[in-house]
Coordinates of C-alpha atoms and ligand atoms in Angstrom, one line a residue:
M1 CA -21.5 83.1 4.5
A2 CA -17.8 83.1 4.5
S3 CA -16.3 85.3 1.9
V4 CA -12.8 86.1 0.5
P5 CA -12.0 89.7 1.3
S6 CA -11.9 91.4 -2.0
L7 CA -9.6 94.3 -2.9
A8 CA -12.4 96.7 -2.1
S9 CA -13.2 95.7 1.5
S10 CA -16.0 97.6 3.1
L11 CA -15.5 99.9 6.1
H12 CA -17.6 97.3 7.9
Q13 CA -15.1 94.6 7.1
R14 CA -12.1 96.8 7.8
L15 CA -13.5 97.7 11.2
A16 CA -14.4 94.1 12.0
D17 CA -10.8 93.1 11.2
A18 CA -9.4 95.9 13.4
L19 CA -11.6 94.8 16.3
S20 CA -10.5 91.2 16.0
A21 CA -6.9 92.3 15.9
A22 CA -7.3 94.4 19.0
L23 CA -8.3 91.4 21.0
P24 CA -6.3 88.4 19.8
E25 CA -7.4 86.2 22.7
A26 CA -10.9 86.4 21.5
G27 CA -10.0 84.3 18.4
A28 CA -12.5 84.8 15.6
A29 CA -15.3 86.0 17.9
D30 CA -17.9 88.0 16.0
P31 CA -17.7 91.6 17.1
L32 CA -21.4 92.0 16.1
L33 CA -20.7 95.2 14.2
R34 CA -23.8 97.1 13.1
R35 CA -24.5 100.5 11.5
S36 CA -25.8 102.7 14.2
D37 CA -27.6 106.0 14.7
R38 CA -25.5 107.0 17.7
A39 CA -22.2 106.8 15.9
D40 CA -21.3 105.4 12.5
F41 CA -21.1 101.8 13.9
Q42 CA -21.8 100.0 17.0
A43 CA -20.1 96.7 18.1
N44 CA -22.1 94.7 20.6
G45 CA -20.0 91.6 20.6
M46 CA -18.1 92.4 23.9
L47 CA -21.1 91.2 26.0
A48 CA -21.2 87.7 24.7
L49 CA -17.4 87.6 24.7
A50 CA -17.0 88.7 28.3
K51 CA -19.5 86.0 29.3
K52 CA -17.4 83.4 27.4
L53 CA -14.0 84.7 28.8
G54 CA -15.5 85.3 32.2
G55 CA -14.8 89.0 32.5
N56 CA -16.6 92.3 32.8
P57 CA -17.8 93.5 29.4
R58 CA -17.0 97.2 30.0
E59 CA -13.5 96.4 31.0
L60 CA -13.1 94.1 28.0
A61 CA -14.5 96.9 25.7
G62 CA -12.0 99.3 27.3
K63 CA -9.2 96.9 26.4
V64 CA -10.4 96.7 22.9
V65 CA -10.4 100.5 22.6
E66 CA -6.8 100.6 23.8
G67 CA -5.8 98.0 21.3
L68 CA -7.4 99.7 18.3
P69 CA -5.1 101.6 16.0
S70 CA -5.6 105.3 15.9
G71 CA -5.5 107.5 12.8
E72 CA -6.4 106.4 9.3
L73 CA -9.6 104.4 9.9
I74 CA -11.1 105.4 13.3
D75 CA -11.9 108.9 14.3
K76 CA -13.5 108.2 17.7
V77 CA -14.5 105.3 19.8
E78 CA -16.4 105.2 23.0
V79 CA -17.5 102.6 25.4
S80 CA -21.2 103.0 26.2
G81 CA -23.9 101.2 28.2
P82 CA -23.1 97.7 29.4
G83 CA -20.1 97.5 27.1
F84 CA -21.0 98.6 23.6
L85 CA -18.5 100.3 21.4
N86 CA -19.6 103.3 19.5
I87 CA -17.3 103.9 16.6
T88 CA -17.0 106.9 14.3
V89 CA -14.8 106.5 11.2
T90 CA -12.8 109.2 9.5
D91 CA -14.2 111.0 6.4
R92 CA -11.0 110.1 4.6
A93 CA -11.5 106.4 5.3
I94 CA -15.1 106.6 4.1
T95 CA -14.2 108.2 0.8
E96 CA -11.1 106.0 0.2
T97 CA -13.1 102.9 0.8
L98 CA -15.8 103.9 -1.6
A99 CA -13.2 104.9 -4.2
A100 CA -11.8 101.4 -4.0
R101 CA -15.2 100.0 -4.3
A102 CA -16.1 102.2 -7.3
A103 CA -12.9 100.9 -9.1
D104 CA -14.2 97.4 -8.8
E105 CA -16.7 96.1 -11.4
R106 CA -18.5 94.1 -8.7
L107 CA -18.7 97.2 -6.6
G108 CA -16.7 95.5 -3.9
V109 CA -19.1 92.5 -3.5
P110 CA -16.8 89.5 -2.9
V111 CA -17.5 86.1 -4.3
M112 CA -18.2 83.3 -1.9
E113 CA -15.2 81.5 -0.6
K114 CA -16.8 78.1 -1.0
P115 CA -19.5 78.3 -3.6
G116 CA -21.8 75.3 -3.8
T117 CA -24.3 74.0 -6.3
T118 CA -27.9 75.0 -5.8
V119 CA -30.7 73.5 -7.8
I120 CA -33.7 75.8 -7.6
D121 CA -37.2 74.8 -8.6
W122 CA -39.2 77.8 -9.7
A123 CA -41.7 79.0 -12.3
Q124 CA -43.6 75.7 -12.7
P125 CA -46.9 76.3 -14.6
N126 CA -49.0 73.5 -15.9
V127 CA -49.3 72.2 -19.5
A128 CA -52.5 73.0 -21.4
K129 CA -53.5 75.5 -18.7
E130 CA -53.6 79.2 -18.6
M131 CA -51.0 80.9 -16.3
H132 CA -52.8 82.9 -13.6
V133 CA -51.9 85.2 -10.8
G134 CA -50.9 82.2 -8.7
H135 CA -47.9 81.7 -11.0
L136 CA -46.6 85.2 -10.6
R137 CA -44.7 84.9 -7.3
S138 CA -42.7 81.8 -8.0
A139 CA -41.5 83.3 -11.3
V140 CA -40.6 86.7 -9.8
I141 CA -39.0 85.4 -6.6
G142 CA -37.2 82.5 -8.3
D143 CA -35.7 84.8 -11.0
A144 CA -34.4 87.2 -8.3
V145 CA -33.0 84.4 -6.1
V146 CA -31.2 82.9 -9.1
K147 CA -29.6 86.2 -10.0
I148 CA -28.6 87.0 -6.5
L149 CA -27.0 83.6 -5.9
E150 CA -25.2 83.6 -9.2
F151 CA -23.8 87.1 -8.5
A152 CA -22.6 85.9 -5.1
G153 CA -20.6 83.1 -6.9
E154 CA -22.9 80.1 -6.4
K155 CA -23.4 77.6 -9.2
V156 CA -27.1 77.6 -9.9
I157 CA -29.2 75.1 -11.9
S158 CA -32.8 76.0 -12.6
R159 CA -35.5 73.4 -12.8
H160 CA -39.0 74.3 -14.0
H161 CA -41.0 71.5 -12.7
I162 CA -44.0 72.0 -15.0
G163 CA -47.1 69.9 -14.6
D164 CA -46.9 67.9 -17.8
W165 CA -48.2 64.5 -16.9
G166 CA -51.5 63.1 -15.6
T167 CA -54.8 61.5 -16.6
Q168 CA -56.2 64.7 -18.0
F169 CA -54.1 64.2 -21.1
G170 CA -56.0 61.1 -22.1
M171 CA -59.1 63.2 -23.1
L172 CA -57.0 65.8 -24.8
I173 CA -54.9 63.4 -26.8
Q174 CA -57.9 61.4 -27.9
Y175 CA -59.6 64.5 -29.1
L176 CA -56.6 65.7 -31.0
L177 CA -56.2 62.3 -32.6
E178 CA -59.8 62.6 -33.9
H179 CA -59.4 66.3 -34.9
P180 CA -55.8 66.4 -36.1
H181 CA -55.6 70.1 -37.2
E182 CA -56.8 71.7 -34.0
L183 CA -53.3 72.8 -33.0
D184 CA -52.2 74.2 -36.3
H185 CA -50.9 77.7 -36.4
K186 CA -52.1 80.6 -38.4
S187 CA -50.0 83.5 -37.3
G188 CA -46.3 84.3 -38.1
E189 CA -43.2 84.4 -36.1
D190 CA -44.0 87.0 -33.5
A191 CA -43.5 85.3 -30.1
T192 CA -46.3 87.1 -28.3
A193 CA -48.8 86.5 -31.0
S194 CA -48.0 82.9 -31.4
G195 CA -47.9 82.5 -27.6
E196 CA -51.4 83.9 -27.3
E197 CA -52.6 81.8 -30.3
A198 CA -51.1 78.7 -28.7
M199 CA -53.1 79.3 -25.5
S200 CA -56.3 80.0 -27.3
N201 CA -55.8 76.8 -29.3
L202 CA -55.3 74.9 -26.1
N203 CA -58.3 76.5 -24.5
R204 CA -60.5 75.8 -27.4
L205 CA -59.3 72.2 -27.6
Y206 CA -59.8 71.7 -23.8
K207 CA -63.4 73.0 -24.0
A208 CA -64.3 71.0 -27.0
S209 CA -62.8 67.7 -25.7
R210 CA -64.4 68.3 -22.3
A211 CA -67.8 68.8 -23.9
L212 CA -67.4 65.6 -25.9
F213 CA -66.2 63.7 -22.9
D214 CA -69.3 64.7 -20.9
A215 CA -71.7 64.1 -23.7
D216 CA -70.4 61.0 -25.5
A217 CA -69.9 57.8 -23.4
E218 CA -68.0 56.1 -26.2
F219 CA -65.5 59.0 -26.4
K220 CA -65.2 58.8 -22.7
D221 CA -64.2 55.2 -23.0
R222 CA -61.7 55.9 -25.7
A223 CA -60.2 58.7 -23.7
R224 CA -59.7 56.4 -20.7
R225 CA -58.0 53.8 -22.8
R226 CA -55.8 56.6 -24.1
V227 CA -54.5 57.2 -20.6
V228 CA -53.4 53.6 -20.4
D229 CA -51.6 54.0 -23.8
L230 CA -49.9 57.1 -22.6
Q231 CA -48.6 55.5 -19.4
A232 CA -47.5 52.4 -21.4
G233 CA -45.4 54.7 -23.6
D234 CA -47.3 54.1 -26.8
E235 CA -45.4 56.0 -29.5
E236 CA -48.3 57.7 -31.3
T237 CA -49.8 58.7 -28.0
L238 CA -46.6 60.2 -26.8
A239 CA -46.1 62.1 -30.0
L240 CA -49.5 63.8 -29.5
W241 CA -48.7 64.4 -25.9
Q242 CA -45.5 66.1 -26.9
R243 CA -47.5 68.4 -29.2
F244 CA -49.4 69.6 -26.1
V245 CA -46.2 70.2 -24.2
D246 CA -44.6 72.1 -27.1
E247 CA -47.7 74.2 -27.7
S248 CA -47.8 75.1 -24.0
K249 CA -44.1 75.9 -23.9
L250 CA -44.7 78.4 -26.7
Y251 CA -47.3 80.0 -24.6
F252 CA -45.2 79.9 -21.4
Y253 CA -42.2 81.5 -23.1
S254 CA -44.3 84.3 -24.3
V255 CA -45.5 85.1 -20.8
F256 CA -42.0 84.8 -19.4
A257 CA -40.8 87.2 -22.1
K258 CA -43.4 89.6 -21.0
L259 CA -42.1 89.2 -17.5
D260 CA -38.6 90.0 -18.9
M261 CA -37.2 86.7 -17.8
E262 CA -35.0 84.3 -19.5
I263 CA -36.2 80.7 -19.1
R264 CA -34.0 78.1 -20.8
D265 CA -35.5 75.1 -22.5
E266 CA -32.9 72.8 -21.1
N267 CA -34.1 73.8 -17.6
V268 CA -37.7 72.9 -18.2
V269 CA -37.8 69.4 -16.8
G270 CA -41.4 68.7 -16.0
E271 CA -43.0 65.9 -14.0
S272 CA -42.7 63.6 -16.9
G273 CA -38.9 64.0 -16.8
Y274 CA -38.9 61.6 -13.8
N275 CA -41.2 58.9 -15.2
A276 CA -38.4 56.5 -15.7
M277 CA -37.4 56.7 -12.0
L278 CA -40.8 56.3 -10.3
A279 CA -40.9 52.5 -10.1
E280 CA -37.4 52.4 -8.7
T281 CA -38.1 55.2 -6.2
C282 CA -41.1 53.2 -4.9
R283 CA -39.1 49.9 -4.8
L284 CA -36.3 51.5 -2.8
L285 CA -38.7 53.1 -0.3
E286 CA -40.5 49.8 0.2
E287 CA -37.4 47.6 0.5
S288 CA -35.8 49.9 3.0
G289 CA -39.0 50.0 5.0
V290 CA -39.3 53.8 4.8
A291 CA -42.6 53.3 3.0
V292 CA -45.2 50.6 3.8
R293 CA -48.3 49.3 2.1
S294 CA -51.5 50.5 3.7
N295 CA -54.8 49.5 2.1
G296 CA -52.9 48.8 -1.1
A297 CA -51.2 52.2 -1.3
L298 CA -47.5 52.8 -0.6
C299 CA -47.3 55.2 2.3
V300 CA -44.8 57.0 4.5
F301 CA -46.0 57.9 8.0
F302 CA -44.9 60.7 10.3
D303 CA -45.5 60.9 14.1
D304 CA -46.3 64.6 13.9
V305 CA -48.5 64.7 10.9
K306 CA -52.1 63.9 11.8
G307 CA -55.5 64.7 10.3
P308 CA -58.3 66.4 12.2
D309 CA -59.5 63.0 13.3
G310 CA -56.2 62.3 15.0
N311 CA -55.2 59.6 12.6
P312 CA -51.9 59.9 10.9
T313 CA -51.9 61.5 7.4
P314 CA -49.4 59.6 5.3
L315 CA -47.5 60.8 2.3
I316 CA -48.9 58.6 -0.5
V317 CA -46.1 57.6 -2.9
Q318 CA -48.1 55.1 -5.0
K319 CA -51.9 54.8 -5.1
S320 CA -53.6 51.5 -4.6
D321 CA -54.4 51.4 -8.4
G322 CA -50.7 51.5 -9.1
G323 CA -50.6 55.1 -10.2
Y324 CA -47.8 57.4 -9.1
G325 CA -48.6 60.7 -7.6
Y326 CA -47.0 64.2 -7.1
A327 CA -44.8 62.9 -4.2
A328 CA -43.2 60.0 -6.2
T329 CA -42.2 62.6 -8.8
D330 CA -40.7 65.0 -6.2
L331 CA -38.8 62.2 -4.5
S332 CA -37.4 61.1 -7.8
A333 CA -36.4 64.6 -8.6
I334 CA -34.5 64.8 -5.4
R335 CA -32.6 61.7 -6.3
D336 CA -31.8 63.3 -9.6
R337 CA -30.8 66.7 -8.3
V338 CA -28.6 65.4 -5.6
G339 CA -27.3 62.3 -7.3
E340 CA -26.9 63.4 -10.8
L341 CA -26.7 67.2 -10.7
G342 CA -24.5 67.3 -7.5
A343 CA -26.7 69.8 -5.6
D344 CA -25.8 70.6 -2.0
S345 CA -28.7 73.0 -1.7
L346 CA -32.2 72.3 -3.0
L347 CA -34.6 75.3 -3.2
Y348 CA -38.3 75.2 -4.0
V349 CA -40.0 78.4 -4.7
V350 CA -43.5 77.1 -4.1
D351 CA -46.8 78.4 -2.6
A352 CA -46.9 78.2 1.2
R353 CA -50.0 76.0 0.9
Q354 CA -47.7 73.2 -0.3
G355 CA -45.7 73.4 2.9
L356 CA -46.9 70.1 4.3
H357 CA -46.1 68.2 1.1
F358 CA -42.5 69.4 1.1
K359 CA -42.1 68.8 4.8
M360 CA -43.1 65.2 4.2
V361 CA -41.1 64.8 1.0
F362 CA -37.9 66.2 2.6
E363 CA -38.3 64.0 5.6
T364 CA -38.9 60.9 3.5
A365 CA -35.8 61.7 1.3
R366 CA -33.7 62.0 4.5
R367 CA -34.9 58.7 5.8
A368 CA -34.2 57.1 2.5
G369 CA -30.7 58.6 2.4
W370 CA -31.3 60.7 -0.7
L371 CA -30.7 63.8 1.3
P372 CA -27.5 63.3 3.1
D373 CA -26.5 65.5 6.0
G374 CA -24.4 67.9 4.0
V375 CA -27.3 68.7 1.6
K376 CA -30.0 71.1 2.6
A377 CA -33.5 71.2 1.2
V378 CA -35.5 74.4 1.7
Q379 CA -38.9 75.5 0.5
L380 CA -39.2 79.2 0.0
P381 CA -42.9 79.3 0.8
F382 CA -44.6 82.4 -0.5
G383 CA -47.9 84.0 0.5
T384 CA -51.0 84.7 -1.6
V385 CA -51.6 87.7 -3.9
L386 CA -54.8 89.3 -2.6
G387 CA -57.3 91.7 -4.1
K388 CA -58.2 95.0 -2.6
D389 CA -60.9 93.2 -0.6
G390 CA -58.2 91.2 1.2
K391 CA -59.3 88.0 -0.4
P392 CA -57.3 85.9 -2.9
F393 CA -57.2 88.0 -6.1
K394 CA -60.1 87.4 -8.5
T395 CA -61.8 89.2 -11.4
R396 CA -65.0 91.1 -10.8
E397 CA -66.8 88.1 -12.1
G398 CA -65.1 86.0 -9.4
E399 CA -62.8 84.2 -11.8
T400 CA -59.0 83.6 -11.5
V401 CA -57.0 86.5 -13.0
R402 CA -55.0 85.6 -16.1
L403 CA -51.4 86.5 -15.5
V404 CA -51.2 88.1 -19.0
D405 CA -54.1 90.4 -18.3
L406 CA -52.6 91.5 -15.0
L407 CA -49.3 92.3 -16.6
D408 CA -50.9 94.2 -19.5
E409 CA -52.8 96.3 -17.1
A410 CA -49.7 97.1 -15.1
I411 CA -47.9 98.1 -18.4
A412 CA -50.8 100.3 -19.4
R413 CA -50.9 102.1 -16.1
A414 CA -47.2 102.6 -16.0
T415 CA -47.2 103.9 -19.6
A416 CA -49.7 106.6 -18.6
V417 CA -47.4 107.7 -15.8
V418 CA -44.3 107.7 -18.0
R419 CA -46.2 109.6 -20.7
E420 CA -47.3 112.3 -18.3
K421 CA -43.8 112.8 -16.8
S422 CA -42.0 112.6 -20.1
E423 CA -43.3 115.8 -21.8
K424 CA -40.1 117.7 -20.9
L425 CA -37.9 114.8 -22.2
G426 CA -39.6 114.8 -25.6
L427 CA -39.7 111.0 -25.7
T428 CA -41.0 109.3 -28.9
D429 CA -44.1 107.1 -28.7
E430 CA -41.8 104.1 -29.1
E431 CA -39.6 105.2 -26.2
I432 CA -42.6 105.8 -24.0
A433 CA -43.9 102.3 -24.8
E434 CA -40.6 100.7 -24.0
R435 CA -40.2 102.5 -20.7
G436 CA -43.8 102.0 -19.8
T437 CA -43.2 98.3 -20.1
Q438 CA -40.0 98.4 -18.0
V439 CA -41.7 100.5 -15.4
G440 CA -44.9 98.4 -15.3
I441 CA -43.2 95.0 -15.1
G442 CA -40.7 96.5 -12.6
A443 CA -43.6 97.7 -10.5
V444 CA -45.2 94.3 -10.3
K445 CA -41.9 92.6 -9.5
Y446 CA -40.9 95.1 -6.9
A447 CA -44.2 95.0 -5.1
D448 CA -43.8 91.3 -4.9
L449 CA -40.1 91.3 -3.9
S450 CA -40.3 94.1 -1.3
T451 CA -42.8 92.0 0.7
S452 CA -41.2 89.3 2.8
L453 CA -41.8 85.9 1.1
G454 CA -44.2 84.4 3.6
R455 CA -46.6 87.3 3.7
D456 CA -49.7 87.8 1.6
Y457 CA -49.9 91.2 -0.2
V458 CA -52.6 93.2 -1.9
F459 CA -52.3 93.7 -5.7
D460 CA -52.9 97.4 -5.9
L461 CA -51.7 99.0 -9.1
D462 CA -52.4 102.5 -7.9
R463 CA -49.8 102.0 -5.2
M464 CA -47.4 100.0 -7.3
V465 CA -47.0 102.7 -10.0
S466 CA -46.9 105.6 -7.6
L467 CA -43.9 107.9 -7.9
N468 CA -43.7 108.3 -4.1
G469 CA -43.2 105.7 -1.5
D470 CA -41.6 102.3 -1.6
T471 CA -42.0 101.5 -5.3
S472 CA -39.8 100.5 -8.2
V473 CA -40.9 103.7 -10.0
Y474 CA -39.4 105.8 -7.2
L475 CA -36.2 103.9 -7.5
Q476 CA -36.2 104.1 -11.3
Y477 CA -36.7 107.8 -11.2
A478 CA -33.9 108.2 -8.7
Y479 CA -31.6 106.4 -11.1
A480 CA -32.7 108.4 -14.1
R481 CA -32.2 111.6 -12.1
I482 CA -28.7 110.6 -11.3
Q483 CA -28.0 109.9 -15.0
S484 CA -29.4 113.2 -16.0
I485 CA -27.0 115.0 -13.5
L486 CA -24.0 113.1 -14.8
R487 CA -25.0 114.0 -18.4
K488 CA -25.4 117.6 -17.4
A489 CA -22.0 117.7 -15.8
G490 CA -20.8 116.4 -19.1
D491 CA -17.2 117.3 -20.0
A492 CA -17.1 120.2 -17.6
A493 CA -16.5 118.0 -14.6
S494 CA -16.0 114.3 -13.9
A495 CA -16.8 112.0 -11.1
K496 CA -13.7 111.7 -8.9
A497 CA -13.2 110.8 -5.3
H498 CA -11.5 113.4 -3.0
P499 CA -10.6 111.7 0.3
E500 CA -9.1 115.0 1.5
L501 CA -12.5 116.6 1.7
A502 CA -14.6 116.8 4.9
L503 CA -18.1 115.4 4.3
A504 CA -21.4 117.0 5.1
P505 CA -23.8 115.0 7.2
A506 CA -26.0 114.0 4.1
E507 CA -22.9 113.0 2.2
R508 CA -21.8 110.8 5.1
A509 CA -25.2 109.2 5.5
L510 CA -25.2 108.4 1.8
A511 CA -21.6 107.1 1.7
L512 CA -22.1 104.9 4.8
H513 CA -25.2 103.4 3.3
L514 CA -23.4 102.7 0.0
D515 CA -20.7 101.0 2.0
T516 CA -23.0 98.3 3.3
F517 CA -24.0 97.0 -0.2
A518 CA -21.6 94.0 -0.1
E519 CA -22.9 92.9 3.4
V520 CA -26.4 93.2 2.2
I521 CA -25.8 91.0 -0.8
S522 CA -24.0 88.3 1.2
E523 CA -26.8 88.3 3.8
V524 CA -29.6 88.1 1.1
A525 CA -27.7 85.3 -0.7
A526 CA -27.4 83.4 2.5
S527 CA -31.0 83.9 3.8
Y528 CA -32.8 83.9 0.4
E529 CA -34.6 87.1 1.4
P530 CA -34.8 89.4 -1.6
H531 CA -37.0 91.8 0.3
K532 CA -33.9 92.9 2.3
L533 CA -32.2 93.9 -0.9
A534 CA -35.4 95.8 -1.9
A535 CA -35.4 97.6 1.5
Y536 CA -31.7 98.5 1.1
L537 CA -32.3 100.0 -2.4
Y538 CA -35.3 102.0 -1.2
Q539 CA -33.2 103.3 1.7
L540 CA -30.5 104.2 -0.7
A541 CA -32.8 106.2 -2.9
S542 CA -34.1 107.9 0.2
V543 CA -30.7 108.9 1.6
Y544 CA -29.8 110.0 -1.9
T545 CA -32.9 112.2 -2.1
T546 CA -31.8 113.9 1.1
F547 CA -28.3 114.3 -0.1
Y548 CA -29.6 115.8 -3.4
A549 CA -31.8 118.3 -1.5
E550 CA -29.0 119.4 0.9
C551 CA -25.9 119.2 -1.2
P552 CA -25.8 121.1 -4.5
V553 CA -23.8 118.9 -7.0
I554 CA -23.0 120.9 -10.1
Q555 CA -23.2 124.2 -8.1
A556 CA -21.0 123.0 -5.2
E557 CA -18.5 125.5 -3.8
T558 CA -15.2 124.2 -5.2
P559 CA -14.3 122.1 -8.3
E560 CA -13.1 119.3 -5.9
M561 CA -16.5 119.2 -4.2
V562 CA -18.3 119.0 -7.5
E563 CA -16.1 116.1 -8.5
N564 CA -16.6 114.3 -5.2
R565 CA -20.3 114.8 -5.3
L566 CA -20.5 113.5 -8.8
F567 CA -18.5 110.5 -7.6
L568 CA -21.2 109.9 -4.9
C569 CA -23.9 110.3 -7.6
D570 CA -22.2 107.9 -9.9
L571 CA -21.6 105.2 -7.3
T572 CA -25.2 105.5 -6.1
G573 CA -26.4 105.1 -9.7
R574 CA -24.3 102.0 -10.2
T575 CA -25.3 100.5 -7.0
L576 CA -29.0 101.1 -7.7
R577 CA -28.6 99.6 -11.2
Q578 CA -26.8 96.5 -10.0
G579 CA -29.2 96.0 -7.1
M580 CA -32.3 96.4 -9.3
A581 CA -30.8 94.1 -12.0
L582 CA -30.5 91.4 -9.3
L583 CA -34.2 91.8 -8.6
G584 CA -34.9 91.5 -12.4
I585 CA -35.9 95.2 -12.8
R586 CA -34.6 97.5 -15.5
T587 CA -33.3 101.0 -14.9
P588 CA -33.9 103.2 -17.9
E589 CA -31.3 105.9 -18.4
R590 CA -33.9 108.6 -19.1
L591 CA -37.3 108.7 -17.6
Ligands
LIG1 N1 -46.9 72.7 -11.0 C1 -47.1 72.9 -9.6 C2 -48.4 73.8 -9.3 O1 -48.8 74.5 -10.2 C3 -46.0 73.4 -8.8 C4 -44.7 72.6 -8.9 C5 -43.8 72.9 -7.7 N2 -42.6 72.1 -7.8 C6 -42.5 70.9 -7.3 N3 -41.3 70.4 -7.4 N4 -43.5 70.2 -6.8 O2 -48.9 73.7 -8.2

């Protein structure tokens, strides 16, 4: 991702610039600069460049070394191996660079040079149905990707493509029509209580209407006719349907609130939102020949998509009975998102099991010209949440796990951990409950986001709320410990960078890791891989822990060292806080 250099360039950026300047004939060749264990940085780009320019890589590397400015930035540079450059930077440059970064509200993270418009499809539960563990990942991943992209400067529009249309509504609406008070509310304003009440109303109504549907043939008939009325846009029918949608949204919003996520009503554009486009979508596909009639159904065929019998598996856009399916809606949504919303990137945070559907939908949209060359469409396919037995997560009775139950349990477990640790802090019950919630929800999100998207992971609360290891709790405690040190230093000493000081190895390691924050954010925003941000933060907390063990802060030898170490603590804290916020995780000040 091309970025404007901000005032607070990283060491990485400054070095990359110096390398390019040292070899003007290479043009804008990437020096392939990386952090390295041998020195501070290693540049491997000379190999590819020598190949391109037709020279010897070691010689080329030698020329670069000669061309590099000495002093300020670079302490030492060596040619090694086939033509790598091992570069050590000066302590002064490290501290100065970090100081500039600390002075910047964005911690030196530049905004994209050419931001685009991303429409992201995430958190898409289904109306009149309970949210279960399968809805967790789309919400958690989607929320983080939105935050990361927005921070990087992209314009982001969310779309919650909820399942709010289909024949199942005929039965529900008919039942409600015959039992009008079934969705009335008893409880007051409290969002969680009314959310739960909404779901229990919907559940009760679903069961009762199902029972009647199975037992009473005349009701069954009336329910079927109701589907026809719904599709024909009959006003009374639509009004009842709307009540189901509203009731469900009440419930969804209460679950999202528990997940500490802001879902905006204007972004909830469900399947029904594209109804008016479906007929035209089909007509355009048929007229252009992208789709053809096959046994009455409107189908799109692909050379490389075949069933087990070797026959092609088409994407069915319209069924032979005239009904429109999931694909027609998604194709219409693409037309809307590109044509009306002006998206140049379309993202879909959807279960990997829908991979074939999206492959066919994207390909169809390309053929139809709805996805022009400059627009990319990407599914971020995620793996399954597994139980400890390694199978898709189920309750002991073998039923799907309600998302709310799972979150409540995480909160309860985290609250116990917080309570046990908080004795010294003298937290009130209310504070313990608040932190328990932040730690529990953070634990669930972090376990999800620290796994690369495509992989399955085991939902194991023991591990998730553990104080040690790669968990959000570990990161939250590292943050809280930093805040406690800063409080303790109080007025006696302030955080201040001292570039004149030599750095101890643990200070250098921490500082150099802090320096890469901007690159990590740019990379994660470009590749949609939040797990790399999680890994960065975990590594940050680890190098901080080493620093803290090896370098006394308040007890450091000189007042300047105290200030400089407090400065490192403060910047670490701010970086942790910003990084965690991008993952949707809170960092309590005291824990
Ligand atoms: N509601 C769907 C489900 O629960 C997910 C929708 C995904 N988004 C989309 N544009 N198809 O499986």
